[in-house]
Structure formats: structure tokens, C-alpha cells
Short mmCIF file of C-alpha atoms and ligand atoms in Angstrom, two decimals:
data_model
loop_
_atom_site.label_atom_id
_atom_site.label_comp_id
_atom_site.label_asym_id
_atom_site.label_seq_id
_atom_site.Cartn_x
_atom_site.Cartn_y
_atom_site.Cartn_z
CA MET A 1 -38.63 -13.20 6.47
CA LEU A 2 -38.63 -14.42 2.87
CA ASP A 3 -36.88 -11.50 1.20
CA GLN A 4 -33.27 -12.71 1.56
CA PRO A 5 -33.63 -16.46 1.60
CA LEU A 6 -30.24 -17.59 0.39
CA ILE A 7 -28.08 -15.61 2.79
CA LYS A 8 -30.30 -16.58 5.70
CA VAL A 9 -29.92 -20.23 4.89
CA ILE A 10 -26.16 -19.88 4.55
CA LEU A 11 -25.78 -18.01 7.83
CA LEU A 12 -28.04 -20.36 9.75
CA VAL A 13 -26.20 -23.38 8.40
CA GLY A 14 -22.97 -21.68 9.52
CA ILE A 15 -24.28 -21.21 13.05
CA VAL A 16 -25.54 -24.77 13.24
CA GLY A 17 -22.14 -25.93 12.02
CA VAL A 18 -20.41 -24.02 14.80
CA THR A 19 -22.78 -25.44 17.40
CA VAL A 20 -22.11 -28.96 16.20
CA LEU A 21 -18.40 -28.22 16.47
CA LEU A 22 -18.95 -27.18 20.07
CA THR A 23 -20.84 -30.28 21.12
CA ARG A 24 -18.99 -32.91 19.12
CA SER A 25 -16.33 -35.04 20.72
CA THR A 26 -12.63 -34.83 20.16
CA ALA A 27 -11.05 -33.05 17.25
CA GLY A 28 -8.49 -35.10 15.36
CA VAL A 29 -6.14 -34.60 12.43
CA ARG A 30 -9.02 -34.40 10.01
CA HIS A 31 -10.47 -31.55 12.00
CA GLN A 32 -7.20 -29.74 11.93
CA ALA A 33 -6.90 -30.20 8.17
CA VAL A 34 -10.42 -28.90 7.63
CA ARG A 35 -9.70 -25.92 9.84
CA ARG A 36 -6.58 -25.08 7.87
CA LEU A 37 -8.35 -25.43 4.53
CA LEU A 38 -11.05 -23.11 5.77
CA LEU A 39 -8.42 -20.63 6.81
CA VAL A 40 -6.73 -20.73 3.39
CA GLY A 41 -10.11 -20.28 1.74
CA PHE A 42 -10.80 -17.36 3.99
CA VAL A 43 -7.51 -15.70 3.11
CA LEU A 44 -8.16 -16.15 -0.61
CA LEU A 45 -11.64 -14.71 -0.29
CA ALA A 46 -10.32 -11.74 1.66
CA ALA A 47 -7.70 -11.07 -1.01
CA MET A 48 -10.30 -11.29 -3.77
CA ALA A 49 -12.56 -8.92 -1.91
CA ILE A 50 -9.78 -6.39 -1.62
CA LEU A 51 -8.61 -6.71 -5.20
CA PHE A 52 -12.03 -6.72 -6.82
CA PRO A 53 -14.53 -4.94 -4.57
CA PRO A 54 -17.32 -5.11 -7.20
CA LEU A 55 -17.02 -8.88 -7.18
CA LEU A 56 -17.87 -8.96 -3.51
CA THR A 57 -20.92 -6.83 -4.12
CA GLN A 58 -21.98 -9.09 -6.97
CA VAL A 59 -21.73 -12.14 -4.77
CA ALA A 60 -23.63 -10.31 -2.05
CA ARG A 61 -26.40 -9.44 -4.49
CA PHE A 62 -26.48 -13.01 -5.68
CA VAL A 63 -27.07 -14.45 -2.21
CA GLY A 64 -29.51 -11.68 -1.37
CA VAL A 65 -27.49 -9.16 0.64
CA GLY A 66 -27.47 -5.50 -0.39
CA ARG A 67 -23.81 -4.59 -0.07
CA GLY A 68 -20.54 -6.45 -0.17
CA ALA A 69 -19.53 -4.95 3.18
CA ASP A 70 -22.56 -6.53 4.83
CA LEU A 71 -21.65 -9.90 3.43
CA LEU A 72 -18.15 -9.46 4.81
CA LEU A 73 -19.52 -8.68 8.25
CA TYR A 74 -21.75 -11.75 8.24
CA GLY A 75 -18.86 -13.88 7.12
CA LEU A 76 -16.68 -12.50 9.88
CA THR A 77 -19.33 -13.15 12.50
CA ILE A 78 -19.59 -16.81 11.57
CA THR A 79 -15.85 -17.20 11.36
CA PHE A 80 -15.45 -15.65 14.78
CA LEU A 81 -17.99 -18.02 16.29
CA GLY A 82 -16.15 -20.90 14.69
CA TYR A 83 -12.93 -19.65 16.17
CA VAL A 84 -14.49 -19.47 19.61
CA ALA A 85 -15.79 -23.01 19.27
CA ALA A 86 -12.45 -24.36 18.13
CA SER A 87 -10.45 -22.69 20.89
CA TYR A 88 -12.97 -23.86 23.48
CA ARG A 89 -12.41 -27.41 22.34
CA ARG A 90 -8.69 -26.95 22.47
CA MET A 91 -8.88 -25.45 25.93
CA ARG A 92 -10.99 -28.32 27.25
CA GLN A 93 -8.44 -30.77 25.87
CA LEU A 94 -5.58 -29.02 27.57
CA GLU A 95 -7.52 -28.81 30.82
CA GLN A 96 -8.17 -32.52 30.61
CA GLN A 97 -4.51 -33.35 30.10
CA ASN A 98 -3.56 -31.00 32.86
CA THR A 99 -5.97 -32.70 35.24
CA ILE A 100 -4.70 -36.17 34.46
CA LEU A 101 -1.15 -35.03 35.01
CA ALA A 102 -1.91 -33.27 38.29
CA ARG A 103 -3.94 -36.24 39.55
CA GLN A 104 -1.17 -38.67 38.74
CA LEU A 105 1.30 -36.54 40.63
CA ALA A 106 -0.96 -36.21 43.64
CA LEU A 107 -1.75 -39.93 43.65
CA ASN A 108 1.85 -41.04 43.28
CA HIS A 109 2.75 -39.03 46.31
CA ALA A 110 -0.19 -40.21 48.40
CA VAL A 111 0.14 -43.86 47.41
CA HIS A 112 3.81 -43.75 48.31
CA GLU A 113 2.89 -42.25 51.67
CA ALA A 114 0.23 -44.90 52.29
CA ARG A 115 2.61 -47.77 51.54
CA HIS A 116 5.40 -46.49 53.74
CA ARG A 117 3.42 -45.42 56.76
CA PRO A 118 0.93 -48.24 57.41
CA LYS A 119 -2.38 -46.88 58.66
CA ASP A 120 -2.47 -46.50 62.43
CA SER A 121 -6.26 -46.37 62.64
CA MET B 1 -38.36 -50.16 46.06
CA SER B 2 -38.94 -49.10 49.62
CA LEU B 3 -38.05 -45.55 50.46
CA THR B 4 -37.58 -45.79 54.20
CA PRO B 5 -34.21 -46.73 55.59
CA PRO B 6 -34.25 -50.22 57.10
CA ASP B 7 -32.99 -48.80 60.39
CA ALA B 8 -35.16 -45.70 60.60
CA GLY B 9 -35.34 -46.26 64.36
CA SER B 10 -31.71 -45.56 65.10
CA VAL B 11 -31.66 -42.32 63.13
CA ALA B 12 -33.45 -40.44 65.85
CA ASP B 13 -30.72 -40.16 68.46
CA GLY B 14 -27.98 -39.52 65.90
CA THR B 15 -25.31 -41.73 67.43
CA ALA B 16 -23.96 -44.83 65.79
CA HIS B 17 -24.69 -48.02 67.68
CA HIS B 18 -23.22 -50.08 64.94
CA GLU B 19 -19.73 -51.44 64.61
CA PRO B 20 -17.35 -49.21 62.69
CA ILE B 21 -17.67 -49.90 58.99
CA GLU B 22 -14.33 -51.30 57.88
CA ASP B 23 -14.92 -52.12 54.23
CA ALA B 24 -15.96 -48.64 53.13
CA TRP B 25 -13.93 -45.50 52.52
CA LEU B 26 -15.24 -41.98 52.76
CA VAL B 27 -14.04 -39.82 49.88
CA ILE B 28 -14.24 -36.17 50.87
CA PRO B 29 -13.53 -33.39 48.37
CA LEU B 30 -12.01 -30.62 50.36
CA PHE B 31 -11.53 -26.97 49.63
CA ASN B 32 -11.01 -24.38 52.35
CA GLU B 33 -13.19 -25.86 55.07
CA ALA B 34 -10.72 -25.62 57.97
CA SER B 35 -13.25 -24.16 60.39
CA VAL B 36 -15.60 -27.16 60.38
CA LEU B 37 -13.39 -29.89 59.02
CA ARG B 38 -11.92 -31.37 62.21
CA GLU B 39 -15.29 -31.84 63.76
CA VAL B 40 -16.77 -33.35 60.61
CA ILE B 41 -13.95 -35.86 60.16
CA THR B 42 -13.64 -36.75 63.84
CA GLU B 43 -17.34 -37.46 63.97
CA ALA B 44 -17.29 -39.41 60.72
CA ARG B 45 -14.33 -41.57 61.75
CA LYS B 46 -16.28 -43.00 64.69
CA THR B 47 -18.36 -44.84 62.11
CA PHE B 48 -16.09 -44.78 59.07
CA PRO B 49 -12.49 -45.19 60.27
CA HIS B 50 -11.19 -44.90 56.72
CA VAL B 51 -11.34 -41.43 55.26
CA VAL B 52 -9.50 -39.88 52.35
CA CYS B 53 -9.68 -36.13 51.79
CA VAL B 54 -8.75 -34.70 48.43
CA ASP B 55 -7.37 -31.31 49.27
CA ASP B 56 -7.66 -29.05 46.26
CA ALA B 57 -4.85 -26.65 47.08
CA SER B 58 -6.71 -25.17 50.04
CA THR B 59 -5.16 -21.99 51.35
CA ASP B 60 -6.43 -22.24 54.93
CA GLY B 61 -4.53 -25.30 56.13
CA SER B 62 -7.41 -27.71 55.55
CA GLY B 63 -5.04 -30.43 54.36
CA VAL B 64 -2.94 -30.34 57.52
CA ALA B 65 -6.05 -30.29 59.68
CA ALA B 66 -7.42 -33.35 57.91
CA ARG B 67 -4.18 -35.25 58.50
CA GLU B 68 -4.19 -34.33 62.17
CA VAL B 69 -7.58 -35.90 62.71
CA GLY B 70 -6.51 -39.12 61.01
CA ALA B 71 -7.64 -38.83 57.41
CA ALA B 72 -5.47 -39.80 54.48
CA VAL B 73 -4.90 -36.75 52.33
CA VAL B 74 -4.25 -36.49 48.61
CA THR B 75 -3.18 -33.01 47.64
CA HIS B 76 -3.79 -31.54 44.22
CA PRO B 77 -0.98 -29.18 43.19
CA PHE B 78 -3.55 -26.55 42.20
CA ASN B 79 -7.30 -26.22 42.31
CA LEU B 80 -8.95 -28.63 39.88
CA GLY B 81 -12.51 -28.61 41.18
CA GLN B 82 -14.84 -30.90 43.06
CA GLY B 83 -15.42 -33.35 40.21
CA ALA B 84 -11.71 -33.82 39.64
CA ALA B 85 -11.24 -34.30 43.39
CA LEU B 86 -13.87 -37.03 43.57
CA GLN B 87 -12.20 -38.92 40.75
CA THR B 88 -8.83 -38.59 42.48
CA GLY B 89 -10.28 -39.87 45.75
CA ILE B 90 -11.95 -42.81 44.05
CA ASP B 91 -8.74 -43.68 42.22
CA TYR B 92 -6.90 -43.55 45.54
CA VAL B 93 -9.30 -45.99 47.19
CA LEU B 94 -9.26 -48.36 44.22
CA GLN B 95 -5.48 -48.31 43.98
CA THR B 96 -4.45 -48.55 47.62
CA THR B 97 -7.23 -50.53 49.30
CA ASP B 98 -9.55 -53.43 48.64
CA ALA B 99 -12.54 -51.62 50.12
CA GLN B 100 -15.94 -52.79 48.88
CA TYR B 101 -17.61 -49.38 49.04
CA VAL B 102 -16.73 -45.80 48.26
CA VAL B 103 -18.85 -43.19 50.00
CA THR B 104 -18.72 -39.64 48.64
CA PHE B 105 -19.21 -37.20 51.48
CA ASP B 106 -19.00 -33.41 51.92
CA ALA B 107 -16.57 -31.67 54.23
CA ASP B 108 -18.87 -28.80 55.09
CA GLY B 109 -20.98 -30.71 57.61
CA GLN B 110 -24.08 -30.86 55.43
CA HIS B 111 -24.15 -34.66 55.32
CA ARG B 112 -25.03 -36.87 58.26
CA VAL B 113 -22.84 -39.84 59.07
CA GLU B 114 -25.83 -41.96 60.06
CA ASP B 115 -27.32 -41.44 56.60
CA ALA B 116 -24.08 -42.63 55.03
CA ALA B 117 -23.98 -45.65 57.33
CA ALA B 118 -27.59 -46.51 56.57
CA MET B 119 -26.85 -46.26 52.87
CA VAL B 120 -23.92 -48.68 53.10
CA ARG B 121 -26.07 -51.08 55.07
CA ARG B 122 -28.77 -50.81 52.47
CA ALA B 123 -26.33 -51.45 49.64
CA ARG B 124 -25.23 -54.60 51.43
CA GLU B 125 -28.66 -55.85 52.45
CA GLU B 126 -30.35 -55.21 49.13
CA ASP B 127 -27.24 -56.10 47.15
CA VAL B 128 -27.27 -52.93 45.05
CA ALA B 129 -24.14 -51.37 43.58
CA ILE B 130 -25.13 -47.73 43.90
CA VAL B 131 -27.10 -45.85 46.52
CA PHE B 132 -27.85 -42.24 45.63
CA GLY B 133 -28.73 -39.94 48.51
CA SER B 134 -31.82 -37.87 47.85
CA ARG B 135 -33.04 -34.89 49.81
CA PHE B 136 -36.37 -34.84 47.98
CA LEU B 137 -37.81 -38.22 48.96
CA ASP B 138 -39.26 -36.73 52.11
CA GLY B 139 -39.95 -33.22 53.31
CA ARG B 140 -37.16 -32.89 55.87
CA THR B 141 -34.58 -30.95 53.88
CA LYS B 142 -35.29 -27.22 53.55
CA PRO B 143 -33.13 -25.86 50.74
CA GLY B 144 -35.13 -22.68 50.22
CA LEU B 145 -37.43 -22.02 47.28
CA LEU B 146 -35.00 -20.75 44.65
CA ARG B 147 -32.43 -23.46 45.40
CA ARG B 148 -35.19 -26.05 45.27
CA ILE B 149 -36.27 -24.84 41.83
CA ILE B 150 -32.71 -24.93 40.54
CA LEU B 151 -32.01 -28.35 42.05
CA LYS B 152 -35.20 -29.71 40.53
CA GLY B 153 -34.18 -28.27 37.16
CA ALA B 154 -30.86 -30.06 37.51
CA VAL B 155 -32.69 -33.31 38.26
CA TRP B 156 -34.80 -32.90 35.15
CA ILE B 157 -31.75 -32.34 32.94
CA THR B 158 -29.91 -35.26 34.50
CA ASN B 159 -32.88 -37.55 33.94
CA GLN B 160 -33.11 -36.42 30.32
CA GLN B 161 -29.45 -37.15 29.72
CA THR B 162 -29.18 -40.41 31.60
CA GLY B 163 -32.58 -42.06 31.24
CA LEU B 164 -32.74 -42.74 34.99
CA ARG B 165 -35.57 -41.42 37.11
CA LEU B 166 -33.90 -39.77 40.06
CA SER B 167 -35.49 -37.36 42.50
CA ASP B 168 -32.23 -35.55 43.33
CA ALA B 169 -29.18 -35.19 41.13
CA HIS B 170 -26.73 -32.79 42.73
CA ASN B 171 -26.49 -34.63 46.00
CA GLY B 172 -22.93 -35.26 47.14
CA LEU B 173 -23.82 -38.24 49.34
CA ARG B 174 -23.51 -41.49 47.42
CA VAL B 175 -22.45 -45.05 48.09
CA ILE B 176 -20.69 -46.68 45.17
CA ARG B 177 -19.64 -50.32 45.23
CA ARG B 178 -16.20 -51.15 43.95
CA ASP B 179 -17.36 -52.64 40.65
CA ALA B 180 -19.42 -49.53 39.90
CA ALA B 181 -16.63 -47.18 40.95
CA GLN B 182 -14.36 -48.84 38.43
CA GLY B 183 -16.67 -47.54 35.72
CA LEU B 184 -16.10 -43.90 36.66
CA HIS B 185 -13.86 -41.70 34.56
CA LEU B 186 -15.03 -38.19 35.31
CA ALA B 187 -13.96 -35.52 32.86
CA GLN B 188 -16.07 -32.71 34.32
CA ASN B 189 -13.73 -31.07 36.76
CA ARG B 190 -16.05 -28.64 38.44
CA MET B 191 -19.63 -28.94 39.60
CA ALA B 192 -21.10 -30.42 36.41
CA HIS B 193 -19.68 -33.79 37.43
CA ALA B 194 -22.93 -34.60 39.24
CA THR B 195 -24.76 -35.40 36.02
CA GLU B 196 -21.71 -37.14 34.63
CA ILE B 197 -21.47 -39.47 37.64
CA VAL B 198 -25.07 -40.51 37.21
CA LEU B 199 -24.53 -41.03 33.48
CA GLN B 200 -21.43 -43.16 33.90
CA LEU B 201 -22.93 -45.19 36.73
CA SER B 202 -26.06 -45.82 34.68
CA ARG B 203 -23.86 -47.17 31.89
CA THR B 204 -22.53 -49.87 34.21
CA LYS B 205 -26.10 -51.28 34.23
CA LEU B 206 -25.61 -52.19 37.88
CA PRO B 207 -28.57 -52.04 40.25
CA TRP B 208 -29.16 -48.80 42.13
CA VAL B 209 -31.58 -47.25 44.60
CA GLU B 210 -32.26 -43.83 46.04
CA HIS B 211 -32.17 -43.35 49.75
CA PRO B 212 -33.74 -40.45 51.66
CA VAL B 213 -31.19 -38.26 53.39
CA LEU B 214 -31.26 -35.03 55.30
CA ILE B 215 -29.05 -32.25 53.97
CA VAL B 216 -28.38 -29.74 56.70
CA TYR B 217 -28.45 -26.14 55.53
CA THR B 218 -26.62 -24.01 58.06
CA ASP B 219 -25.59 -20.38 57.78
CA TYR B 220 -22.08 -21.67 57.20
CA SER B 221 -23.07 -23.94 54.34
CA ARG B 222 -25.22 -21.29 52.76
CA ALA B 223 -22.47 -18.71 52.89
CA LYS B 224 -19.76 -21.07 51.74
CA GLY B 225 -21.71 -23.33 49.36
CA GLN B 226 -22.65 -22.87 45.75
CA SER B 227 -23.93 -19.47 44.86
CA LEU B 228 -27.09 -19.76 42.85
CA ILE B 229 -25.56 -17.80 39.99
CA ASN B 230 -22.97 -20.57 39.61
CA SER B 231 -25.80 -22.84 38.50
CA VAL B 232 -25.56 -21.01 35.17
CA ASN B 233 -21.99 -22.29 34.82
CA ILE B 234 -23.00 -25.77 35.90
CA LEU B 235 -25.79 -25.81 33.36
CA ILE B 236 -23.54 -24.74 30.51
CA ASP B 237 -20.81 -27.19 31.50
CA THR B 238 -23.42 -29.93 31.59
CA ILE B 239 -24.69 -29.20 28.10
CA ILE B 240 -21.48 -28.24 26.29
CA LYS B 241 -18.96 -30.96 26.85
N1 GTP C 1 -11.59 -30.65 46.07
C1 GTP C 1 -12.48 -29.66 45.98
N2 GTP C 1 -13.53 -29.69 46.78
C2 GTP C 1 -14.43 -28.70 46.68
C3 GTP C 1 -14.30 -27.62 45.77
N3 GTP C 1 -15.37 -26.82 45.93
C4 GTP C 1 -16.13 -27.37 46.90
N4 GTP C 1 -15.55 -28.50 47.36
C5 GTP C 1 -15.99 -29.41 48.41
O1 GTP C 1 -17.15 -30.06 47.98
C6 GTP C 1 -18.06 -30.22 49.04
C7 GTP C 1 -19.37 -29.56 48.71
O2 GTP C 1 -19.15 -28.24 48.29
P1 GTP C 1 -20.26 -27.13 48.31
O3 GTP C 1 -19.64 -25.91 47.73
O4 GTP C 1 -20.88 -27.05 49.65
O5 GTP C 1 -21.30 -27.69 47.23
P2 GTP C 1 -22.71 -28.34 47.48
O6 GTP C 1 -22.79 -28.97 48.84
O7 GTP C 1 -22.97 -29.18 46.30
O8 GTP C 1 -23.67 -27.09 47.36
P3 GTP C 1 -24.58 -26.40 48.50
O9 GTP C 1 -25.91 -27.10 48.41
O10 GTP C 1 -24.63 -24.96 48.08
O11 GTP C 1 -23.89 -26.57 49.80
C8 GTP C 1 -17.36 -29.64 50.27
O12 GTP C 1 -16.74 -30.70 50.93
C9 GTP C 1 -16.35 -28.70 49.68
O13 GTP C 1 -15.22 -28.54 50.50
C10 GTP C 1 -13.15 -27.61 44.94
O14 GTP C 1 -12.93 -26.73 44.12
N5 GTP C 1 -12.28 -28.65 45.09
MG1 MG C 2 -22.38 -27.82 50.62
#
């Protein structure tokens, strides 16, 4: 439990962050900017890891993980969860817009019908 | 808060002695219920002449059937879900009529017209804006053990999220006065709208009561209704917004 404290804290914070992303309301421009910055950071890190494998291992050691490859896997897991959260948000937004559009169409038609054929009940 | 309907006497014989209710509209979400629909609407229209069905791209001719028995029909171009349909129906009533009350009602024959009528009467007499139907105020409704447990779980979650103290949350029979209905903007398209309705109505701060109703569980409704496994989806939709 206490043997790899730093990495555990980092990973847990990552998971909490993803959960918050999932439950928070609408994503705006700031969100998008943050997402893109994260992506750039991720790309840089990946490049570094490829160019200087020992560096990755050093970082892993520093945060309390045995091998660099393990650290990479953890990182990927968190990133993937974040990706899932972000695309869920996006999907909900699209669904919402879709619904409003479909409802407006349906209502326009029905309201028109109601006005032009007065109820015979 | 009294829990017995003011007209408990007339419930027994099941027929409406009262004048048709002109200032209320039934909003019926409709999806593939052609086999029972005509009977349900015909029966309902004796008491509630004004009915709007929101046909969610049914594939069994439900929309046509509803029109034939005198309901107004709003047709979604594709299936959006029960929550979306309720919002559409409410928008329709608010936009095209000056009705005082919206009554949400199921097409599958599980709701009783006399309960709906009693609820409208109660809203009027006690001057409350919202009357929630509840199947758990008395022992008449027999949902079965597992369904009861799940429904009670849903009630607990709804009460946690809304701060109200309801005895039944996923009950499709509700009377909503115009001013309260104007506060509804449902974003939960599928079944998780039940909690959302309660939440948004509670935010209007308008007075509400619960009214005991009988939900009829027939073989048809059990076969066609919500599978218990779908409660997993409803739960997740309710928590993750
Ligand atoms: N518009 C629309 N209506 C639906 C949809 N699914 C169900 N309904 C309608 O909603 C009402 C209730 O649906 P049910 O599936 O019986 O749900 P329920 O009554 O909450 O659940 P049970 O207790 O299992 O019967 C009926 O009038 C259905 O036709 C849908 O996707 N779209
Ligand atoms: Mg049902």
C-alpha cells in the first residue's frame, strides 16, 4: 500500500480528474484548449520516451514505478479514460442538439396541422 | 396532506360520472403500442377529450391508429425516447392550447383514467401545481418483488438528488399545472427523465402532493415494459449527466 506512494497519488488524481470531466457540465473553448495542450504534451512525452528510453525509466523510478514501460501503460490507461470521458460529453451534446432539431421539426408540422384543421372533438 | 382521493367512492365502479375535463390535456408518449392503443385512447377520451400522442417513430402503425381514435399526434422523425417525447408533448400543449393542466399518461393501459381524473380534481381543489401519482401509498399495486426493490431504489436516488420526499419516482402518471410545466426542459431523452422531471418541478417551488394510484401490471405490460436489466442504464444515465 505504501511502497509506491507517488505514482499511486498521480494515478488516482488522474482518475478523479476523468470522473469530474464526466460529471461536469458543458465543455467550452477553455476545455478544448486544455484538451489540445494535453495532447501536445502527450506527443512530446511520447517522443522523449522513444528518443531517450533511459529517461523514461528514470522518471518511472522517481515516481516509484519499476520500469519505464509500466509508467507508459499507466499513462495510457488514464489518457484512454480521459478520451472516453471527452467523447461521451461530445456525444451527449450532439444528441441534445439532434433532439432539439427533431422536436422542432415534429412540432412545426403538428402545430401547423392543429391550426389548419380545427379540432372536431 | 391527506392520502385518500377526495372521491374515493366513485373509483369503485370505474366509470366516469363527471363531466369531461376540458381544461386538461393528456400527453401520451407512444412507441409501438398498436395492439392496445385504440382501446386506451377511446376510453381516456370519454373523460379527457383532449389527447396528444407523441409517436416516436413507431413501426406498427401506432401513430395512424391514434389519429383514427381522435388524438392529436406529433411524430418524431426517429426514436428519441420517452423523456424526449414527454417534453415534445408538453411543448405542444403549451404552444397550441391554453389548457390549465398537462397529464402525463401511458399508452400501454397501465394507468387508470379515473386516477388521472381524480388527480386533476385534487390539483384544482387543493390548488396544487403538481400531483405525482404513486403506486406505493397503498398496497394495491403488485409490481413483483424485484421490480419493487428497483423502483424503491430509484425513489431513494431521486429523493437524494431532489430533496423531495416522494414514495414513488418512476411513475408515468402526473398532473402538471401550466405554470409548472413551463419550468420543464428535459434533457434526459430516455427513461432517466423521471428523476429529472421531479428535479425540475421541485425547482419551481410550486406546491405538490402525491396521490395514490393503481398501476395495472398485465402480461402485456410486463412483456412490453421496461426490462429490469434496463434499470442499469437508467441508473447510469441518472448519475452521469
Ligand atoms: N415516445 C416514446 N414512448 C415510449 C418509448 N418507450 C416507451 N414509451 C411509452 O412510454 C409509456 C411507458 O412505457 P413502458 O415501457 O411501459 O415503461 P414503464 O411503464 O415506465 O415501465 P413498466 O413498469 O415496465 O411498464 C408507454 O406509453 C410507451 O408506449 C419511446 O422510446 N418513445
Ligand atoms: Mg408500462
